[in-house]
């Protein structure tokens, strides 16, 4: 692999455009036409989480917000003032394809409702910009595969907003597991969820959210089970409960699901939109254990293992994630475990969760 | 209901045997022919747990060990010395039916391997003695129904060794739930298990244990789910994992199972014989929550709720259970939730757990 430092050295040595074609990732005009080491990001969809990302990004060293895409003119005005965004870097959903002509935007972070991810990532890829898409990657694995193919065809990077794969406590847990400190992993028990508020919000509409608790927070239990084990599930079973069929008319309220892994581990997981005090990650190994709680939220992650407190620095999750992704792109480092392919692996399981529920809990085998 | 105090008053008032027939439970010759308020217990099966029960019973106020039934003469000798048991109160499995002629034994506590419970409870009922049977009540619900019928026919009491239904922290949790302090219960997540040792022990033999972790410790998760919710499950799903097919050739190693309750609660449970650091009971309600750990062991039960520490006295579980049962029998109090019918309810679910596993996780509906 060639780092951006190598590339910059070659440029300074007087190598021309022809030589650059030997470094296709580096040669991408999006990132090679400047030397300030700041990834220039536009945010697409200016809802609640976009505000958290933007606020966090004020701490970024290698990424900055330079543009916005929104269907709400008043939001664009607010963001322009708040983040010093020039008019020429603002788009709505009708004009977004023109972003391809804007050399001042490197990457678009898609934070629109879940069911729009597929359409929007395809648009951004077609515009030749790198893209980060919030989780869940899409409504289903078929869409995720199309999104990956579109980004590969366009030669743009495609990341999922898996911020915990940059979070130090989570990385320490994974390091301990990989180092064998827990011994052989025997079981995982992960939960994510909360009691959702406003009954009119998009998360409760099937056409925008694709699904309910499973899509939005179940993906934490699921992704956590995969990084707790270091394995990919071979079977899935799932069960659903709906205690409030009015509020949760369109989407799932509470789902429990089990993942069977090749070594025999079962991860027994759950997610909900209808009660609190549920979050937690538990890992039981032959030689040790870990309990992490909070495990998935935006605030400080806290955990205990058989060795004591899970020690790692607290960071701003969003700033940390964006600097991590910027570092990969700008410095041509290997991508961490947050690409579209990682998102697809979770979507395959989510598809199987819903299939198992439709089939009354039947075991769904996952074919790789 | 008439208490034993009422009864004793009537006796002292000179009421004769004819009057006593109005109080059939009291009139039972097993308990009415003396006034010392000590339930006289024989232990059947002198293995590890029998020793724990006997040791605990040294603290009992209302029950005492007076006899033993064992197939191992050397164990009988040891117990005779240790608990001052007369020769005439000792039996082996061939002579046990003669216990019917022994007026000095009120009740037999069956602590033999699971698969012998059915045969032994039928023998004790036929001998006209009250009986406590360790959990799990039997190998399956059919056997449990036969045991209940036999005890009813013989007009003897039939209890299961559900010691936690006498344990103060557990009772406080149930009291809080019944008082509505948790609000509507939304979810339960219970685990019980441990890494089992000696691979030659009876618990790993199907013909003696009836099953593995589910039979022995899964019943804690399951019974706990029922007392956490105050409801009876209407469906069951279950999944099995076997990572050590040599040690667990005959019985289940790790099982996860889900119980669906009429109100929509899912209890997501697990049990194992192959890892530690797993025990815990979690209850999530609309207004509060509880986490209990240890929740099922013989030592002090410890818990936290949304109100703080789960406060209750620590007791010797076995002494407390035996005094509680003795109090019911001697004082003709209403039976607590530890009768054969309670054991049957758990066995019906255990049958469904194994059926779901045989059917690849399919939802098994329980018909009342």
XYZ file of C-alpha atoms in Angstrom:
736
model
C 0.000 0.000 0.000
C 1.091 3.549 -0.680
C 0.442 6.212 1.884
C -0.506 9.763 1.128
C 2.916 10.721 2.412
C 4.464 8.569 -0.346
C 2.162 10.232 -2.813
C 3.007 13.724 -1.693
C 6.693 12.900 -1.882
C 6.235 11.676 -5.436
C 4.361 14.850 -6.316
C 7.095 16.979 -4.826
C 9.645 14.950 -6.782
C 7.984 16.170 -9.920
C 6.069 13.078 -10.987
C 3.293 14.076 -13.368
C -0.302 12.994 -13.873
C 0.696 9.933 -15.906
C 2.709 8.545 -13.001
C -0.213 9.145 -10.662
C -2.375 6.697 -12.576
C -0.307 3.947 -10.950
C -1.969 4.930 -7.639
C -5.659 4.878 -8.468
C -6.907 5.452 -4.941
C -4.524 8.311 -4.453
C -5.069 9.699 -7.885
C -8.739 10.227 -7.176
C -9.207 13.902 -7.815
C -11.409 14.216 -4.755
C -8.528 13.906 -2.359
C -5.392 14.621 -4.359
C -6.027 18.180 -5.372
C -5.015 19.753 -2.107
C -2.520 19.257 0.676
C -4.322 20.531 3.773
C -5.162 17.072 5.148
C -8.747 17.974 5.912
C -11.521 15.778 4.566
C -14.273 18.089 3.330
C -17.646 16.672 4.265
C -21.205 17.504 3.249
C -24.035 16.256 5.436
C -27.124 14.901 3.659
C -30.255 15.016 5.816
C -30.264 17.544 8.653
C -32.238 15.745 11.360
C -31.412 14.973 14.977
C -28.410 12.768 14.437
C -26.939 15.094 11.792
C -26.829 17.785 14.464
C -24.975 15.447 16.822
C -22.475 14.572 14.096
C -21.938 18.223 13.172
C -21.460 19.263 16.766
C -19.012 16.426 17.342
C -17.108 17.279 14.181
C -16.161 20.643 15.649
C -13.533 18.612 17.552
C -12.216 16.946 14.382
C -8.600 17.376 13.377
C -8.838 15.814 9.912
C -12.423 16.416 8.784
C -14.664 19.453 8.526
C -18.186 20.240 7.450
C -18.200 22.233 4.244
C -21.626 21.514 2.760
C -25.205 20.394 3.344
C -27.996 18.663 1.404
C -31.508 19.099 2.765
C -35.096 19.385 1.591
C -35.791 22.079 4.186
C -34.570 25.569 3.209
C -34.794 26.868 6.784
C -32.474 24.119 8.004
C -29.975 25.010 5.279
C -30.037 28.640 6.429
C -29.421 27.649 10.036
C -26.551 25.321 9.150
C -24.964 27.870 6.808
C -24.703 30.324 9.672
C -23.743 27.767 12.310
C -21.008 26.053 10.320
C -19.925 28.857 7.972
C -21.040 26.993 4.847
C -20.901 28.858 1.526
C -24.028 29.010 -0.649
C -22.334 27.094 -3.445
C -21.985 24.037 -1.147
C -25.693 23.772 -0.334
C -28.042 21.431 -2.196
C -31.554 20.104 -1.994
C -32.772 16.637 -3.080
C -33.482 17.893 -6.603
C -30.080 19.512 -7.117
C -27.922 16.966 -5.296
C -26.614 15.338 -8.495
C -24.834 18.630 -9.297
C -22.502 17.935 -6.383
C -20.374 16.077 -8.927
C -19.266 19.467 -10.283
C -18.181 20.720 -6.874
C -14.427 20.182 -6.296
C -14.690 21.443 -2.722
C -16.621 18.477 -1.333
C -14.808 15.140 -0.855
C -17.405 13.061 0.897
C -21.116 13.040 1.673
C -22.367 11.661 4.998
C -25.887 10.315 4.330
C -27.981 10.716 7.503
C -31.419 10.543 5.911
C -34.133 8.106 7.044
C -33.121 4.464 6.553
C -35.285 3.728 3.539
C -33.720 6.606 1.609
C -30.159 5.356 2.108
C -30.225 3.184 -1.002
C -31.392 5.947 -3.305
C -29.133 8.574 -1.757
C -25.952 6.474 -1.713
C -26.535 5.625 -5.368
C -26.893 9.349 -6.109
C -23.717 10.249 -4.239
C -21.750 7.449 -5.881
C -22.983 8.614 -9.275
C -21.717 12.077 -8.378
C -18.271 10.582 -7.778
C -18.032 11.461 -4.111
C -16.978 9.218 -1.254
C -19.853 8.343 1.016
C -20.574 7.454 4.622
C -24.052 6.060 5.205
C -25.635 5.854 8.639
C -26.654 2.427 9.882
C -28.681 0.448 9.004
C -27.062 0.475 5.572
C -30.390 -0.122 3.815
C -33.775 -1.816 4.063
C -32.360 -5.203 3.109
C -29.285 -7.043 1.843
C -30.305 -6.717 -1.822
C -30.176 -2.931 -1.561
C -26.888 -3.089 0.340
C -25.322 -5.172 -2.422
C -26.494 -2.656 -5.040
C -25.012 0.187 -3.018
C -21.653 -1.588 -2.704
C -21.608 -2.318 -6.439
C -22.466 1.287 -7.307
C -19.662 2.655 -5.117
C -17.161 0.165 -6.507
C -18.167 1.038 -10.061
C -17.777 4.748 -9.299
C -14.454 4.119 -7.538
C -15.574 5.893 -4.389
C -15.178 4.767 -0.812
C -18.316 3.497 0.936
C -18.414 3.504 4.712
C -21.149 2.809 7.263
C -21.464 5.008 10.352
C -20.275 2.276 12.717
C -18.764 4.742 15.178
C -18.066 2.068 17.812
C -15.415 0.512 15.589
C -13.375 3.644 16.362
C -14.396 3.859 20.049
C -11.491 3.022 22.389
C -13.347 0.873 24.970
C -14.904 -1.163 22.168
C -11.531 -1.535 20.474
C -9.968 -2.615 23.794
C -12.662 -5.284 24.179
C -11.929 -6.535 20.673
C -8.178 -6.437 21.360
C -8.652 -8.508 24.527
C -10.742 -11.044 22.650
C -8.228 -11.297 19.814
C -5.389 -11.640 22.322
C -7.189 -14.600 23.883
C -7.687 -12.901 27.246
C -11.246 -14.246 27.513
C -10.217 -17.679 26.278
C -12.635 -19.371 23.933
C -15.817 -17.269 23.754
C -18.776 -19.310 25.011
C -21.767 -16.956 24.957
C -22.882 -13.418 24.215
C -25.976 -11.633 25.558
C -26.499 -8.174 24.041
C -29.374 -5.758 24.333
C -30.014 -2.334 22.864
C -33.105 -0.192 23.061
C -35.066 2.575 24.651
C -38.620 3.816 24.990
C -39.253 5.889 21.899
C -41.095 9.194 22.196
C -42.973 11.151 19.532
C -45.398 8.707 17.850
C -45.352 10.763 14.615
C -41.603 10.439 13.965
C -40.194 8.807 10.812
C -38.687 5.917 12.819
C -42.197 4.549 13.309
C -43.114 4.698 9.600
C -42.281 1.585 7.614
C -41.833 3.503 4.350
C -39.062 5.636 5.859
C -37.538 3.407 8.520
C -37.691 0.050 6.737
C -38.389 -1.548 10.113
C -38.469 -0.679 13.777
C -36.268 -1.430 16.761
C -34.371 -4.171 14.921
C -33.272 -1.807 12.147
C -32.401 1.093 14.391
C -30.944 -0.424 17.566
C -31.015 -4.184 17.051
C -28.111 -3.615 14.703
C -26.014 -2.683 17.770
C -26.762 -5.971 19.530
C -26.058 -7.784 16.286
C -22.884 -5.956 15.282
C -21.712 -6.271 18.893
C -22.276 -10.021 18.792
C -20.109 -10.210 15.692
C -17.237 -8.234 17.215
C -17.546 -10.095 20.520
C -17.077 -13.413 18.761
C -14.987 -12.536 15.736
C -17.183 -14.963 13.819
C -20.014 -14.714 11.309
C -23.360 -16.298 12.231
C -24.478 -19.404 10.392
C -28.054 -19.450 11.666
C -30.569 -16.990 13.055
C -33.784 -17.379 15.067
C -36.010 -14.504 16.156
C -39.184 -13.689 18.057
C -41.290 -10.543 18.115
C -43.503 -8.908 20.707
C -45.907 -6.056 20.119
C -47.588 -4.706 23.241
C -48.643 -1.407 21.659
C -50.091 -2.216 18.237
C -51.203 1.375 17.728
C -47.868 3.108 18.202
C -46.047 0.224 16.533
C -48.591 -0.420 13.815
C -46.030 -0.269 11.033
C -42.750 -1.333 12.618
C -41.406 -3.815 15.132
C -41.498 -2.841 18.810
C -39.450 -5.547 20.565
C -37.482 -8.371 18.981
C -35.351 -11.064 20.558
C -32.974 -12.916 18.270
C -30.329 -15.571 18.499
C -27.251 -15.998 16.346
C -25.530 -19.350 16.013
C -21.806 -19.143 15.203
C -19.550 -21.798 13.661
C -17.717 -22.510 16.942
C -21.040 -23.226 18.661
C -21.439 -19.857 20.381
C -25.013 -18.609 20.641
C -25.412 -14.855 20.902
C -28.768 -14.208 22.558
C -29.815 -10.676 21.720
C -32.668 -8.254 22.033
C -33.801 -4.806 21.023
C -36.757 -2.601 21.742
C -38.424 0.727 21.132
C -40.685 0.364 24.154
C -38.735 0.160 27.406
C -35.636 1.534 29.045
C -32.892 0.093 31.233
C -32.133 -2.545 28.667
C -28.768 -1.700 27.106
C -25.829 -3.969 27.761
C -23.251 -6.268 26.236
C -22.173 -9.430 28.012
C -19.463 -11.765 26.840
C -18.616 -15.011 28.603
C -15.445 -16.877 27.757
C -13.680 -19.924 29.098
C -11.064 -17.769 30.829
C -12.852 -14.487 31.419
C -15.823 -12.282 30.829
C -16.889 -8.733 30.045
C -19.940 -6.663 30.869
C -20.266 -3.369 29.036
C -22.991 -0.889 29.942
C -23.457 1.627 28.449
C -22.216 -0.322 25.463
C -23.743 1.406 22.458
C -24.735 4.970 23.363
C -23.026 8.202 22.327
C -21.772 8.960 25.819
C -18.897 7.351 27.693
C -18.734 3.573 27.255
C -18.206 1.770 30.554
C -17.324 -1.834 31.174
C -15.959 -4.368 33.586
C -14.074 -7.530 32.771
C -12.622 -10.338 34.867
C -9.491 -8.138 35.011
C -11.292 -5.092 36.402
C -12.436 -1.860 34.794
C -12.340 -1.770 30.997
C -9.798 1.002 30.666
C -9.704 3.228 27.594
C -9.897 6.955 26.861
C -13.258 8.655 26.515
C -13.702 10.366 23.184
C -16.341 12.242 21.268
C -17.697 9.324 19.251
C -18.575 11.306 16.152
C -15.374 13.347 15.975
C -13.351 10.205 16.556
C -15.199 8.311 13.824
C -14.858 11.112 11.295
C -11.149 11.612 12.005
C -10.692 7.861 11.652
C -12.387 7.741 8.276
C -10.607 10.918 7.131
C -7.290 9.331 8.102
C -8.044 6.301 5.920
C -9.003 8.389 2.926
C -6.408 11.135 3.191
C -3.538 8.886 4.171
C -4.600 5.944 2.069
C -4.652 3.626 5.079
C -6.413 0.265 5.043
C -10.108 0.666 5.732
C -11.257 -0.329 9.195
C -14.181 -2.661 9.712
C -16.795 -0.078 8.719
C -17.187 -0.498 4.979
C -20.308 -1.272 3.027
C -19.322 -4.926 3.184
C -19.573 -4.796 6.985
C -22.990 -3.174 6.659
C -24.053 -5.911 4.255
C -23.087 -8.625 6.752
C -25.441 -7.076 9.310
C -28.204 -6.647 6.712
C -28.017 -10.319 5.768
C -28.670 -11.174 9.407
C -31.444 -8.587 9.747
C -33.143 -10.110 6.689
C -32.892 -13.498 8.409
C -34.311 -12.077 11.668
C -37.427 -10.874 9.873
C -37.676 -14.116 7.917
C -37.492 -16.166 11.129
C -40.247 -14.037 12.675
C -42.421 -14.563 9.591
C -41.737 -18.299 9.939
C -42.664 -18.442 13.671
C -39.132 -18.595 15.017
C -37.777 -21.158 12.579
C -34.008 -21.396 12.251
C -32.816 -19.535 9.166
C -29.478 -20.743 7.846
C -27.240 -18.090 6.355
C -25.446 -19.060 3.197
C -22.255 -17.177 2.649
C -59.360 -22.072 56.357
C -58.707 -23.513 59.768
C -55.299 -23.147 61.326
C -53.594 -25.739 63.451
C -54.067 -23.349 66.350
C -57.831 -23.593 65.778
C -57.456 -27.321 65.640
C -55.445 -27.520 68.846
C -57.967 -25.304 70.572
C -60.740 -27.622 69.465
C -58.766 -30.606 70.723
C -58.241 -28.922 74.073
C -61.917 -28.108 74.176
C -62.558 -31.826 74.177
C -63.766 -32.309 70.617
C -63.417 -35.945 69.665
C -62.372 -37.835 66.543
C -65.751 -37.455 64.909
C -65.490 -33.684 65.038
C -62.033 -33.869 63.524
C -63.377 -35.363 60.326
C -64.594 -31.860 59.500
C -60.912 -30.941 59.045
C -59.653 -33.592 56.664
C -56.186 -32.112 56.154
C -55.705 -31.833 59.889
C -57.201 -35.192 60.584
C -54.472 -36.855 58.557
C -52.892 -39.226 61.017
C -49.429 -38.243 59.865
C -49.596 -34.847 61.473
C -52.382 -35.027 64.025
C -51.017 -37.651 66.315
C -48.639 -35.372 68.185
C -48.378 -31.830 69.345
C -44.652 -31.054 69.224
C -44.853 -28.892 66.080
C -41.868 -30.558 64.460
C -42.264 -32.026 61.004
C -40.367 -35.318 60.964
C -38.526 -35.703 57.696
C -36.765 -38.580 55.991
C -34.316 -37.823 53.191
C -34.385 -40.133 50.180
C -31.126 -40.119 48.215
C -28.011 -39.062 50.115
C -26.001 -37.220 47.458
C -24.474 -33.751 47.404
C -27.640 -31.717 47.689
C -29.063 -33.979 50.419
C -26.040 -33.060 52.514
C -26.712 -29.355 51.944
C -30.355 -29.788 52.932
C -29.467 -31.783 56.043
C -26.854 -29.266 57.129
C -29.292 -26.405 56.575
C -32.017 -28.221 58.486
C -29.934 -28.058 61.642
C -31.203 -24.442 61.800
C -34.853 -25.453 61.395
C -37.365 -24.599 64.090
C -40.263 -26.658 62.762
C -38.671 -29.573 60.891
C -36.060 -32.163 61.730
C -34.365 -35.068 60.021
C -35.470 -38.366 61.539
C -34.853 -40.875 58.748
C -32.978 -41.737 55.560
C -33.514 -43.864 52.460
C -30.408 -44.783 50.503
C -29.005 -47.566 48.373
C -25.564 -47.115 49.946
C -25.180 -48.732 53.418
C -22.055 -46.706 54.242
C -23.948 -43.441 53.655
C -26.724 -44.638 55.970
C -24.146 -45.343 58.672
C -22.611 -41.882 58.317
C -25.974 -40.146 58.440
C -27.166 -42.215 61.403
C -24.221 -40.947 63.410
C -24.293 -37.402 62.113
C -28.019 -36.804 62.588
C -28.786 -39.228 65.404
C -31.115 -41.350 63.293
C -32.458 -44.585 64.816
C -32.020 -47.848 62.914
C -35.754 -48.291 62.584
C -35.963 -45.083 60.470
C -33.446 -46.221 57.848
C -34.484 -47.798 54.561
C -32.997 -48.816 51.250
C -34.722 -48.770 47.850
C -36.027 -52.307 48.329
C -37.499 -51.710 51.782
C -38.793 -48.181 51.266
C -42.438 -49.238 50.894
C -42.347 -50.355 54.555
C -42.128 -46.703 55.548
C -45.915 -46.748 55.517
C -45.774 -48.667 58.778
C -43.543 -46.087 60.449
C -45.580 -43.561 62.474
C -42.454 -41.524 63.263
C -41.915 -40.179 59.743
C -44.281 -37.496 58.380
C -42.648 -36.576 55.117
C -40.035 -37.834 52.679
C -37.808 -35.368 50.802
C -36.904 -37.034 47.480
C -33.428 -35.861 46.422
C -32.594 -38.699 44.064
C -31.495 -38.171 40.437
C -34.183 -36.473 38.326
C -35.286 -39.518 36.370
C -36.023 -41.424 39.565
C -38.362 -38.741 40.952
C -41.437 -40.196 39.259
C -40.909 -43.704 40.620
C -39.904 -42.513 44.080
C -42.716 -40.005 44.549
C -45.197 -42.701 43.541
C -43.642 -45.018 46.138
C -43.792 -42.406 48.883
C -47.375 -41.464 48.032
C -48.321 -45.152 48.127
C -46.749 -45.319 51.596
C -49.076 -42.505 52.672
C -46.372 -39.982 53.499
C -46.206 -36.337 52.479
C -43.501 -35.687 49.918
C -41.166 -32.959 48.772
C -39.485 -33.656 45.441
C -36.424 -31.774 44.241
C -36.721 -29.871 40.984
C -37.106 -30.700 38.167
C -40.252 -32.497 39.251
C -39.813 -35.219 36.635
C -38.546 -36.017 33.151
C -41.642 -34.584 31.495
C -45.143 -33.242 32.106
C -46.797 -36.637 31.695
C -44.832 -37.994 34.651
C -45.551 -34.844 36.672
C -49.298 -35.279 36.116
C -49.086 -38.904 37.273
C -47.206 -37.842 40.392
C -49.805 -35.173 41.226
C -52.622 -37.666 40.705
C -50.931 -40.277 42.901
C -50.435 -37.812 45.755
C -54.002 -36.545 45.498
C -55.321 -40.103 45.516
C -53.218 -40.916 48.579
C -54.290 -37.663 50.269
C -50.699 -36.594 50.883
C -49.115 -33.207 50.257
C -46.815 -32.921 47.258
C -44.278 -30.123 47.195
C -41.370 -29.290 44.877
C -38.098 -28.042 46.324
C -38.567 -24.500 45.023
C -36.615 -22.938 47.885
C -36.602 -19.465 46.292
C -40.350 -19.155 46.849
C -39.464 -18.900 50.544
C -36.359 -16.706 50.038
C -36.899 -13.144 51.311
C -35.217 -11.196 48.450
C -37.166 -13.218 45.902
C -40.390 -12.664 47.836
C -39.646 -8.927 48.033
C -39.169 -8.834 44.247
C -42.500 -10.586 43.783
C -44.139 -8.251 46.305
C -42.833 -5.195 44.420
C -44.110 -6.595 41.145
C -47.529 -7.375 42.602
C -47.688 -3.912 44.189
C -47.103 -2.380 40.756
C -43.784 -0.804 41.707
C -42.243 -1.795 38.373
C -45.328 -0.771 36.444
C -46.317 -3.022 33.592
C -43.577 -5.633 33.110
C -42.081 -5.282 29.633
C -39.246 -7.788 29.459
C -37.339 -10.411 31.412
C -33.801 -11.684 30.737
C -32.780 -14.576 33.011
C -29.745 -16.810 32.959
C -28.637 -19.689 35.137
C -25.692 -21.988 34.752
C -22.148 -22.951 35.562
C -19.282 -24.995 34.182
C -19.917 -28.520 35.335
C -17.044 -30.616 36.641
C -16.730 -34.397 36.904
C -17.666 -35.837 33.497
C -18.792 -39.123 35.071
C -21.529 -37.628 37.294
C -25.198 -38.612 36.982
C -26.173 -35.126 35.775
C -24.529 -35.929 32.439
C -26.361 -39.249 31.970
C -29.673 -39.011 30.163
C -31.122 -42.069 31.908
C -30.672 -40.463 35.333
C -30.907 -36.728 34.633
C -33.640 -36.726 32.001
C -31.815 -33.851 30.309
C -28.956 -31.482 30.898
C -28.622 -27.808 31.768
C -32.277 -27.109 30.935
C -33.546 -29.655 33.452
C -31.140 -28.762 36.212
C -30.647 -24.994 36.000
C -32.802 -23.802 33.099
C -35.716 -24.380 35.440
C -34.439 -21.425 37.510
C -34.489 -19.058 34.526
C -37.914 -20.382 33.607
C -39.475 -20.340 37.075
C -37.944 -16.899 37.598
C -39.545 -15.659 34.389
C -42.906 -16.847 35.663
C -42.578 -15.132 39.036
C -41.142 -11.976 37.419
C -44.207 -11.656 35.217
C -46.956 -13.282 37.254
C -48.161 -14.792 33.990
C -48.057 -18.198 32.338
C -46.324 -18.494 28.946
C -48.410 -19.130 25.864
C -45.569 -19.921 23.503
C -42.000 -21.146 23.709
C -39.051 -21.068 21.311
C -35.632 -22.567 22.032
C -32.177 -23.061 20.572
C -29.365 -25.399 21.580
C -25.616 -25.231 21.362
C -23.214 -28.083 21.956
C -19.531 -27.137 21.866
C -18.320 -30.261 23.689
C -20.145 -33.220 22.143
C -18.051 -35.703 24.126
C -18.792 -34.411 27.617
C -22.356 -33.545 26.636
C -22.991 -36.593 24.492
C -26.218 -37.505 26.293
C -27.583 -34.211 27.623
C -27.936 -30.567 26.603
C -24.986 -28.248 27.271
C -26.348 -24.758 26.553
C -29.908 -23.774 25.704
C -31.431 -20.374 25.047
C -35.198 -20.138 25.212
C -37.887 -17.522 24.930
C -41.261 -17.443 26.626
C -44.117 -15.409 25.204
C -46.667 -14.266 27.799
C -50.291 -13.179 27.270
C -49.535 -9.493 27.916
C -46.875 -9.533 25.201
C -43.851 -9.869 27.477
C -41.018 -11.968 26.096
C -38.754 -13.568 28.668
C -35.441 -14.258 26.967
C -33.635 -16.912 28.964
C -30.605 -19.120 28.924
C -28.901 -21.906 30.802
C -25.670 -23.780 30.540
C -23.449 -26.496 31.977
C -20.357 -25.190 30.218
C -19.449 -21.650 31.334
C -19.467 -19.464 34.381
C -20.324 -15.826 35.078
C -23.742 -16.265 33.581
C -26.278 -16.145 36.422
C -28.643 -13.214 36.621
C -32.257 -12.121 36.586
C -33.283 -8.886 34.873
C -36.755 -7.440 34.888
C -37.700 -4.299 32.983
C -40.980 -2.571 33.647
C -42.623 0.614 32.486
C -41.918 2.295 35.819
C -38.895 0.477 37.138
C -36.478 -2.389 36.867
C -34.627 -5.021 38.854
C -31.320 -6.803 38.436
C -30.696 -9.742 40.712
C -27.309 -11.478 40.816
C -26.785 -13.905 42.427
C -30.417 -14.721 41.764
C -30.644 -18.493 42.071
C -27.724 -19.812 44.126
C -27.795 -21.131 47.692
C -25.832 -18.194 49.088
C -27.053 -14.648 49.736
C -29.306 -13.298 46.976
C -28.328 -9.778 45.941
C -30.213 -7.329 43.786
C -30.670 -3.745 42.744
C -33.863 -2.073 41.595
C -34.707 1.423 40.413
C -35.309 2.149 44.121
C -31.863 1.016 45.248
C -30.652 -2.133 46.953
C -33.140 -5.008 47.099
C -33.444 -5.170 50.867
C -34.389 -8.402 52.614
C -32.932 -10.629 55.319
C -30.392 -13.289 54.416
C -31.480 -16.760 55.421
C -30.298 -20.319 55.137
C -32.280 -21.289 52.042
C -32.834 -24.894 52.965
C -33.780 -24.302 56.611
C -36.107 -21.524 55.533
C -37.791 -23.698 52.896
C -38.242 -26.629 55.272
C -39.644 -24.452 58.049
C -42.000 -22.885 55.505
C -43.307 -26.235 54.323
C -43.509 -27.552 57.885
C -45.534 -24.488 58.854
C -48.038 -25.217 56.078
C -48.445 -28.849 57.038
C -48.393 -28.517 60.810
C -50.490 -25.376 60.974
C -52.731 -26.217 58.049
C -51.830 -23.006 56.250
C -52.496 -22.482 52.561
C -49.753 -24.001 50.446
C -47.306 -21.540 48.921
C -46.456 -21.623 45.257
C -44.343 -24.765 45.503
C -46.778 -27.608 44.948
C -46.647 -30.303 42.325
C -48.925 -28.144 40.202
C -46.216 -25.450 40.127
C -43.680 -28.088 39.127
C -46.004 -29.292 36.385
C -46.245 -25.771 34.933
C -42.468 -25.664 34.560
C -42.374 -29.186 33.106
C -44.923 -28.252 30.438
C -42.581 -25.450 29.359
C -39.502 -27.683 29.511
C -41.296 -30.195 27.263
C -41.983 -27.311 24.836
C -38.333 -26.158 24.990
C -37.131 -29.585 23.878
C -39.880 -29.803 21.253
C -38.892 -26.406 19.822
C -35.253 -27.507 19.634
C -36.276 -30.706 17.823
C -38.291 -28.508 15.432
C -35.405 -26.097 14.710
C -36.618 -23.245 16.891
C -40.263 -23.329 15.841
C -42.741 -21.605 18.128
C -44.522 -24.143 20.323
C -47.883 -22.962 21.586
C -48.842 -24.105 25.057
C -52.416 -25.180 25.531
C -53.642 -24.821 29.041
